[in-house]
Short mmCIF file of C-alpha atoms and ligand atoms in Angstrom, two decimals:
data_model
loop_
_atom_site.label_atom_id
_atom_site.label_comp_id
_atom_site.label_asym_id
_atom_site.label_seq_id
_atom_site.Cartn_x
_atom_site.Cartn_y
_atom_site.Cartn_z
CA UNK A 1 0.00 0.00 0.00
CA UNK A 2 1.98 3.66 -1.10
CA UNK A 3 2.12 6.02 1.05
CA UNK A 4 3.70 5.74 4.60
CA UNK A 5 2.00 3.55 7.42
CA UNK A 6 1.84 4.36 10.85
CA UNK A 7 0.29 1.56 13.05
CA UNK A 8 -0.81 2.28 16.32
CA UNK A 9 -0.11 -1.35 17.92
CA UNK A 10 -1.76 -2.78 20.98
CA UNK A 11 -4.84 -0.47 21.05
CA UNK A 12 -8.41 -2.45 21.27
CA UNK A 13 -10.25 -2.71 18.47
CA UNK A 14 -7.13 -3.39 15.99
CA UNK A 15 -7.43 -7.70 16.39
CA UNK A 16 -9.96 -7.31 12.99
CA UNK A 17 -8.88 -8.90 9.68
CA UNK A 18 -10.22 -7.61 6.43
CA UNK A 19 -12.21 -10.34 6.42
CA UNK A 20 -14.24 -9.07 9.44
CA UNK A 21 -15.68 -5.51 7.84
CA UNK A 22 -19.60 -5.54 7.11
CA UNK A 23 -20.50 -2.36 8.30
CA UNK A 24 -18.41 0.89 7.51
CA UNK A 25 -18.36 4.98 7.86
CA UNK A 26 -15.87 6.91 5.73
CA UNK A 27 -15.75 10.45 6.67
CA UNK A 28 -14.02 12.78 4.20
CA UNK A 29 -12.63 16.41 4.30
CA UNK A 30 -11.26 18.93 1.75
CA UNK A 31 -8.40 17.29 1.77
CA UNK A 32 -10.00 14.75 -0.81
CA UNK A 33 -11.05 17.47 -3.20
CA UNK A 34 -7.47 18.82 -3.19
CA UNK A 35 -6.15 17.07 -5.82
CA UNK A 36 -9.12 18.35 -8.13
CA UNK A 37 -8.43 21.77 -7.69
CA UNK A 38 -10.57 22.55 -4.85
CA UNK A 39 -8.44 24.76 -1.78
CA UNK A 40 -8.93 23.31 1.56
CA UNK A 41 -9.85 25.50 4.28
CA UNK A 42 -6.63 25.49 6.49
CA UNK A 43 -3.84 24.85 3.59
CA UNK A 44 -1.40 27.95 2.58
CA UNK A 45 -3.97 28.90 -0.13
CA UNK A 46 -6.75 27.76 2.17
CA UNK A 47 -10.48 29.25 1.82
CA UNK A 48 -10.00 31.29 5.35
CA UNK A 49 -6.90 32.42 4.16
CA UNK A 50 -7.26 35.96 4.31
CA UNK A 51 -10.46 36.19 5.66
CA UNK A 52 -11.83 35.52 9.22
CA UNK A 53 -13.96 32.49 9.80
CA UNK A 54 -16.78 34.93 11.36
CA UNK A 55 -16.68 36.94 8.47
CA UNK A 56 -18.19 34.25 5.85
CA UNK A 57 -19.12 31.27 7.55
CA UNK A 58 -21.69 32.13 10.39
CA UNK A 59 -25.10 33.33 10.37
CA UNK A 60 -23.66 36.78 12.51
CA UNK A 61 -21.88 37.25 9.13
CA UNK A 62 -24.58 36.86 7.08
CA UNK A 63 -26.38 39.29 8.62
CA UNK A 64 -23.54 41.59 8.60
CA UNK A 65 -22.69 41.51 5.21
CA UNK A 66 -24.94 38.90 3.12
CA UNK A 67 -23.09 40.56 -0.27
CA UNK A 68 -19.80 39.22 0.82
CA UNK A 69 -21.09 36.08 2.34
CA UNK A 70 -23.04 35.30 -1.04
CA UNK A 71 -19.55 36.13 -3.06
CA UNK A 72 -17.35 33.55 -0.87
CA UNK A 73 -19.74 31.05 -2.03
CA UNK A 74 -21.26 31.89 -5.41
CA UNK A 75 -17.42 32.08 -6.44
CA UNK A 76 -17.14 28.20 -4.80
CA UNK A 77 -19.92 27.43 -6.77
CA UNK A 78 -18.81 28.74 -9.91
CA UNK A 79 -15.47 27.14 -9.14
CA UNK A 80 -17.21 23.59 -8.95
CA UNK A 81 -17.63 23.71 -12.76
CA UNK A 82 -13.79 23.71 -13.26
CA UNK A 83 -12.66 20.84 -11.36
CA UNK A 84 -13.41 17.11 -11.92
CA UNK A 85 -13.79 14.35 -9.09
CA UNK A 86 -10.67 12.62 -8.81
CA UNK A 87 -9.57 9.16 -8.41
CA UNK A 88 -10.24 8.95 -4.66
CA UNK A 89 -13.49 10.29 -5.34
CA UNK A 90 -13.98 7.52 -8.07
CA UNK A 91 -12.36 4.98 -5.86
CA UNK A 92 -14.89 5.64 -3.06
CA UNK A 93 -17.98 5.40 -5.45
CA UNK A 94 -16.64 1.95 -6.51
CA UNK A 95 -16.61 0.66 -3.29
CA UNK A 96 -19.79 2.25 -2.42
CA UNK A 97 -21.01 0.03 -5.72
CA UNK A 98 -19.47 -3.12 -4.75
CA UNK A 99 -19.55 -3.16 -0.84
CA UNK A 100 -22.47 -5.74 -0.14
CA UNK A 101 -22.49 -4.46 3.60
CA UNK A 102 -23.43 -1.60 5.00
CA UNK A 103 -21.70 1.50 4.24
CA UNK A 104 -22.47 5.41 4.95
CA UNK A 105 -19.80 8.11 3.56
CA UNK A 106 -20.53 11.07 4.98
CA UNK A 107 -18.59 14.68 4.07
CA UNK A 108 -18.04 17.72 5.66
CA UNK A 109 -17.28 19.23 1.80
CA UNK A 110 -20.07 21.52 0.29
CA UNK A 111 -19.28 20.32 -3.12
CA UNK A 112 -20.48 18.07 -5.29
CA UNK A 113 -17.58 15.55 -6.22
CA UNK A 114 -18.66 12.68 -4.69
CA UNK A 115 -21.96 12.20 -6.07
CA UNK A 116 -20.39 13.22 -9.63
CA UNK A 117 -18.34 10.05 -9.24
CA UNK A 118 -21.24 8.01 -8.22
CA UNK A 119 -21.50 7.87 -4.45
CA UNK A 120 -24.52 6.84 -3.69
CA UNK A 121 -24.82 5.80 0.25
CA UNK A 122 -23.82 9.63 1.10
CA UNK A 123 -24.81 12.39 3.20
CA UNK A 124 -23.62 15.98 3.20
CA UNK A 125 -23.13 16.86 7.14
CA UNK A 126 -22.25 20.43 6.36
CA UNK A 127 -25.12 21.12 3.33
CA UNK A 128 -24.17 21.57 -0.20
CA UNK A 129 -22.49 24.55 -2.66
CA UNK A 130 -25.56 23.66 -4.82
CA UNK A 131 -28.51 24.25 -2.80
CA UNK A 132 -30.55 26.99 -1.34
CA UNK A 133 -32.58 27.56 2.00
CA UNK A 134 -35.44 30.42 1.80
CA UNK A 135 -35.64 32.19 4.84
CA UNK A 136 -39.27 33.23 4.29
CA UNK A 137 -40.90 30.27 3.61
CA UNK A 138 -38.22 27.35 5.20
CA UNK A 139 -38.15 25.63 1.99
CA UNK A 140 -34.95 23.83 0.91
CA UNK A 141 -33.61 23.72 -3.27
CA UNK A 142 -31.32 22.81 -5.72
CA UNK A 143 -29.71 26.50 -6.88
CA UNK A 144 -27.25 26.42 -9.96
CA UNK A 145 -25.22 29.64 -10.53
CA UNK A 146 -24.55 33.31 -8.23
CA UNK A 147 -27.25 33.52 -5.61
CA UNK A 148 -26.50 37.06 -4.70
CA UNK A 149 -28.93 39.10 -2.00
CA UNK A 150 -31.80 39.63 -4.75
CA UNK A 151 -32.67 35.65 -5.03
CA UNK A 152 -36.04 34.83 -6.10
CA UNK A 153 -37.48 31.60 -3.97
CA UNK A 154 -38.44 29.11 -6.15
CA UNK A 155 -41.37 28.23 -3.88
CA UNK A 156 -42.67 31.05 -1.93
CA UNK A 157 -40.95 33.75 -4.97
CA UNK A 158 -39.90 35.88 -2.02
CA UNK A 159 -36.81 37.55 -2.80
CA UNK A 160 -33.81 38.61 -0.83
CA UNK A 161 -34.56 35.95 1.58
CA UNK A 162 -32.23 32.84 -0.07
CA UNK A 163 -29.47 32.07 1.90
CA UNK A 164 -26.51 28.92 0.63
CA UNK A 165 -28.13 25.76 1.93
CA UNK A 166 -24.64 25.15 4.65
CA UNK A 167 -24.46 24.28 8.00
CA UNK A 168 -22.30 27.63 9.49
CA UNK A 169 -20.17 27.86 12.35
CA UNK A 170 -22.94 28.06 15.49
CA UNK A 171 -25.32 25.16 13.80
CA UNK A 172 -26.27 22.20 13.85
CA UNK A 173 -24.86 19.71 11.51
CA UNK A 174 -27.46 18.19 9.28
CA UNK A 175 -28.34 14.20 10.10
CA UNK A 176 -26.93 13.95 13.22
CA UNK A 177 -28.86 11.28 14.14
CA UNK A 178 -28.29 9.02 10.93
CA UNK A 179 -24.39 9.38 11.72
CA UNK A 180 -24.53 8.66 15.01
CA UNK A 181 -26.56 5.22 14.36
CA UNK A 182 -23.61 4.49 11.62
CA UNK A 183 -21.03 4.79 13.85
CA UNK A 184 -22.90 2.40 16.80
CA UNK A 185 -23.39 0.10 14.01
CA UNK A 186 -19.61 0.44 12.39
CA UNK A 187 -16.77 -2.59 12.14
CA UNK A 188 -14.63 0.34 10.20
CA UNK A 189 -14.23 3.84 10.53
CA UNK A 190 -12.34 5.50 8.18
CA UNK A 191 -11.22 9.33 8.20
CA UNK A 192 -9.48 10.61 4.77
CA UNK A 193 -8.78 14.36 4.07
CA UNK A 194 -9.93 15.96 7.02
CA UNK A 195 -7.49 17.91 9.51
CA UNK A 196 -9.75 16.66 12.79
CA UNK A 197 -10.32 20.29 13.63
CA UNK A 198 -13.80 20.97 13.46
CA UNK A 199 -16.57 19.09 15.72
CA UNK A 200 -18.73 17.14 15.73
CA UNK A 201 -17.22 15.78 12.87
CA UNK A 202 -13.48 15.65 14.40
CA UNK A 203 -15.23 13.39 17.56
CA UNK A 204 -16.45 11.15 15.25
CA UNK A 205 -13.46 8.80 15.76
CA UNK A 206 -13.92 8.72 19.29
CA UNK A 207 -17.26 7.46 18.89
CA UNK A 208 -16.50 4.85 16.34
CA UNK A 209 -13.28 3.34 18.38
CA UNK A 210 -15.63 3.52 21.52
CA UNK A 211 -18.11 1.07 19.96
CA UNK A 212 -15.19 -1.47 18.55
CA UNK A 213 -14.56 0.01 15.38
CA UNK A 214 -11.29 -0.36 13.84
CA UNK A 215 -10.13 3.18 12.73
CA UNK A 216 -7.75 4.35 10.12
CA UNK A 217 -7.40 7.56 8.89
CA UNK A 218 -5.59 8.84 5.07
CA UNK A 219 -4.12 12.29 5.29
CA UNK A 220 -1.34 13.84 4.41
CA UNK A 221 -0.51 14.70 7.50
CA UNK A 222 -1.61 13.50 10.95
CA UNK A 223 -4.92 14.86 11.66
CA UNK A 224 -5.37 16.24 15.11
CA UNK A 225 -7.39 13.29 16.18
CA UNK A 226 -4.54 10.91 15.33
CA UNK A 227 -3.94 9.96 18.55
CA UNK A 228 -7.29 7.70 18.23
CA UNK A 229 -7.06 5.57 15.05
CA UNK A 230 -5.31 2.32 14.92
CA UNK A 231 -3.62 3.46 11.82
CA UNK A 232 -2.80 6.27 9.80
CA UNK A 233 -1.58 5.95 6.28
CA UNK A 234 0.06 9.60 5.31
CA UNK A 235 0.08 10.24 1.49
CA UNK A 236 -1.86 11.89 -0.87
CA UNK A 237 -5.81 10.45 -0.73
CA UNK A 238 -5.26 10.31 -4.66
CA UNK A 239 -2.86 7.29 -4.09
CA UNK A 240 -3.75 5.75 -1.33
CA UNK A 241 -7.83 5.42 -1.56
CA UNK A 242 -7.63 3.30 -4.71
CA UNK A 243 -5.22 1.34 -3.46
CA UNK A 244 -6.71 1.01 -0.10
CA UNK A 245 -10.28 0.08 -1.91
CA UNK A 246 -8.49 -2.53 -4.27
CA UNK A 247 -7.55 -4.44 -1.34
CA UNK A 248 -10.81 -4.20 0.77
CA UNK A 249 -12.38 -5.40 -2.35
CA UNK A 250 -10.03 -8.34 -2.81
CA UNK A 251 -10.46 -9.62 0.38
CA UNK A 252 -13.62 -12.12 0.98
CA UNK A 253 -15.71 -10.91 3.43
CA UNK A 254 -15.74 -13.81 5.94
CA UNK A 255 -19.30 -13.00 7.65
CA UNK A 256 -18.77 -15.98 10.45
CA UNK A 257 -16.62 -13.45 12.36
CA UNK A 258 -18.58 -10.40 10.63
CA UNK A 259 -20.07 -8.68 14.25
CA UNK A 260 -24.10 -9.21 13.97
CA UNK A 261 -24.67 -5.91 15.97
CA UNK A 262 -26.75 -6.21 18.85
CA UNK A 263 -27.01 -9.88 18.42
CA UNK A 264 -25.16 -11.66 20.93
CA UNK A 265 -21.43 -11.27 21.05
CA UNK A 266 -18.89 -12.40 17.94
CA UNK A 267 -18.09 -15.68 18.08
CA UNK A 268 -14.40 -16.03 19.01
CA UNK A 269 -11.67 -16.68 15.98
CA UNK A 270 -10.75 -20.14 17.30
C1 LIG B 301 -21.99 23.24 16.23
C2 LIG B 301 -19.41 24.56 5.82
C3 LIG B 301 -23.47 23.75 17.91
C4 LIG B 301 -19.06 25.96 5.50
C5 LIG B 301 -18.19 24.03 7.86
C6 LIG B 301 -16.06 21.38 20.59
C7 LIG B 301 -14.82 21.86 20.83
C8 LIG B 301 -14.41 23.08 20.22
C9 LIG B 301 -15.26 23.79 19.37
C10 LIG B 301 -16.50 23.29 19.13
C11 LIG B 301 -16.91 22.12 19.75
N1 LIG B 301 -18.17 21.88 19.34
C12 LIG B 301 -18.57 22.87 18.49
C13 LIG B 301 -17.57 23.75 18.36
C14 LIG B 301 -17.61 24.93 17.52
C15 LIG B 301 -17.31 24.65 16.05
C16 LIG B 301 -15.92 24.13 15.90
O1 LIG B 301 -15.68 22.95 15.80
N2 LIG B 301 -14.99 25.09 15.87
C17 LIG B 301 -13.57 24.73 15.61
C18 LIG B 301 -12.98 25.75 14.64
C19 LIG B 301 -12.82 24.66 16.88
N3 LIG B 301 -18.27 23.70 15.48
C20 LIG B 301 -19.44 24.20 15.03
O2 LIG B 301 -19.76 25.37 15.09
C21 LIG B 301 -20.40 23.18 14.45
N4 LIG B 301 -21.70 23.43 14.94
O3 LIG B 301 -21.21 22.76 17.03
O4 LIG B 301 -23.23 23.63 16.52
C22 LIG B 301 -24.71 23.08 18.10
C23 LIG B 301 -24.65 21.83 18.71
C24 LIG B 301 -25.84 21.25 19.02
C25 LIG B 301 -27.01 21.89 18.64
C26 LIG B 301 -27.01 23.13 17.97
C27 LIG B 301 -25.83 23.74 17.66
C28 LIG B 301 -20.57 23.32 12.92
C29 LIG B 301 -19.32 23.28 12.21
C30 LIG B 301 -19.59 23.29 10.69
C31 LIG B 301 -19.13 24.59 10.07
N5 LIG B 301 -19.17 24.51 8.61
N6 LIG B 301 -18.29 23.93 6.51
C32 LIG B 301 -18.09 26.06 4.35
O5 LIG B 301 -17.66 25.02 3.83
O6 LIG B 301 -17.80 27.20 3.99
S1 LIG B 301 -16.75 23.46 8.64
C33 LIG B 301 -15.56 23.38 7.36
O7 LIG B 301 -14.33 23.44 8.03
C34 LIG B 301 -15.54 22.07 6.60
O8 LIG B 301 -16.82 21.58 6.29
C35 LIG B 301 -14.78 21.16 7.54
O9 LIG B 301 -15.64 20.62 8.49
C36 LIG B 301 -13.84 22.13 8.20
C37 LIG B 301 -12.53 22.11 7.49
O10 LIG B 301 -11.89 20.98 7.87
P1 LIG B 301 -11.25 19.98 6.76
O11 LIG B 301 -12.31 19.60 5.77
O12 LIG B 301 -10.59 18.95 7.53
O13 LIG B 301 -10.21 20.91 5.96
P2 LIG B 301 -8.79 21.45 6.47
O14 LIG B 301 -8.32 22.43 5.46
O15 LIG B 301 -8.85 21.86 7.90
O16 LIG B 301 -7.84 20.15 6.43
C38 LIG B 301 -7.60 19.49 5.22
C39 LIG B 301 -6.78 18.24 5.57
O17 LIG B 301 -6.56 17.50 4.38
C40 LIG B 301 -5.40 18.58 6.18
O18 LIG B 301 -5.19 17.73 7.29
C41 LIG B 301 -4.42 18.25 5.04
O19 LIG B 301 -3.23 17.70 5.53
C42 LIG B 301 -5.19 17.17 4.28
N7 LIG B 301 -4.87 17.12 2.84
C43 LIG B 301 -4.62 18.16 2.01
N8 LIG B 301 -4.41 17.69 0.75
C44 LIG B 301 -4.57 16.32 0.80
C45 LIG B 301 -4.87 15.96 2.14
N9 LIG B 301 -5.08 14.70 2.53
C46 LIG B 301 -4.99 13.72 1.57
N10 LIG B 301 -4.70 14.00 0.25
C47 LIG B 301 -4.48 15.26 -0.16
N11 LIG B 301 -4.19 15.50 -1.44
#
């Protein structure tokens, strides 16, 4: 497997073979967009560079200032028709194809890569680039193109009352409870892209390892929760998420030791 391997020996949880995986949760960050283009947020040439977190991403702001709120992200949006989902992205949708357990990838990234490459089983915790939220009526939307403060609802036709369909700093993720039941439920965790900095999402590892998932993260760096996965594999996610997903899909699943949650514990490997 490319890409250099740190193993976090003698921690519970890493005793699992291949073999043993049914159920999985991938989390992803903007670190698996890099490599199409897309700026992460904390990177040299990252998205807060230059600006203040408060300043864009929080509803304060967007009160503040909604025209330079609604040019941060009409200019991501326009962005997303430059850049191409990559071969982590594609990777990921092929296992999401092929995996015959369960499986839930869930992203903190606002674009739309993942579902261009064909991830199905996948929820956006942090909303999307390409939808809208009218504060008027409460209705939710697809939105292609600028937004800008004079948007027309599509529903109600109340303008000046759209606002990007994102989850800001100060609210609630979106799905909480669908995550949460993943990660009770997961024999994997796996963390790729993400710099572990922003919760709930950065506790999600926590969670997972405290419910006897095996946990590996892909970055390119340790992530600040590194401390808590059995393994970290440090490389670009361009590299090492096919490779990682040929040999997940190589190996037979062996269900006999597969853990039938909530039904009686798994029987031992002898
Ligand atoms: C909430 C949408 C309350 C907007 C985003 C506990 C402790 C401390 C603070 C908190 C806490 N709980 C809550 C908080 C506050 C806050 C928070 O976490 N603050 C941080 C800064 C300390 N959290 C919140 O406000 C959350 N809401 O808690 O609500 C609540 C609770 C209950 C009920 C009601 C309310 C909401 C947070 C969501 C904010 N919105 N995004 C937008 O996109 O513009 S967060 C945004 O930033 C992203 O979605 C993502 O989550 C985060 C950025 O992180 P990453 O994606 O990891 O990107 P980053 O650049 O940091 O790192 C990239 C990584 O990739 C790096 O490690 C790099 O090495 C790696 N990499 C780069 N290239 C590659 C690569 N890896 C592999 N291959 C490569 N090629």
């Amino acid at each position: 497997m490319p890409g250099q391997a740190v193993a976090h020996a003698g921690r519970t949880g890493d005793d699992r073979r291949v073999s043993d995986y049914r159920n999985i949760v991938i989390l992803t960050g903007a670190g698996i967009s890099a490599e199409s283009g897309l700026a992460t947020f904390r990177g040299a040439d990252g998205l807060w560079e230059g600006r203040r977190v408060e300043d864009v991403a929080t509803p304060g702001a967007f009160r503040r200032d909604p025209a330079l709120v609604h040019h941060f992200y009409d200019a991501r949006r326009a962005r997303l028709a430059e850049v191409e989902p990559n071969a982590a992205h594609n990777a990921l949708a092929r296992l999401d194809a092929a995996w015959s357990g369960e499986l839930l990838l869930v992203t903190q990234n606002v674009d739309d890569l993942h579902e261009r490459a064909g991830s199905k089983r996948l929820l956006h915790m942090h909303g999307e680039l390409k939808r809208g939220w009218c504060l008027a009526c409460g209705e939710r939307f697809a939105w292609e193109g600028p937004m800008g403060e004079g948007a027309v609802c599509p529903d109600c036709t109340t303008a000046g009352q759209v606002r990007p369909d994102i989850v800001w700093f100060g609210e609630m993720p979106y799905e909480m409870e669908r995550i949460d039941q993943a990660l009770s439920r997961a024999d994997l965790f796996v963390s790729i892209g993400t710099s572990g900095a922003v919760y709930p999402a950065a506790g999600f590892v926590q969670t997972a390892r405290y419910c006897g998932a095996h946990c590996l993260e892909m970055n390119l760096e340790p992530s600040q929760g590194s401390i808590f996965f059995h393994e970290s594999l440090i490389g670009p996610a361009g590299q090492l998420v096919p490779a990682w997903v040929d040999a997940l899909l190589a190996t037979p699943t062996n269900p006999a030791r597969c853990r039938d949650r909530g039904r009686g514990p798994r029987p031992s490997a002898n």
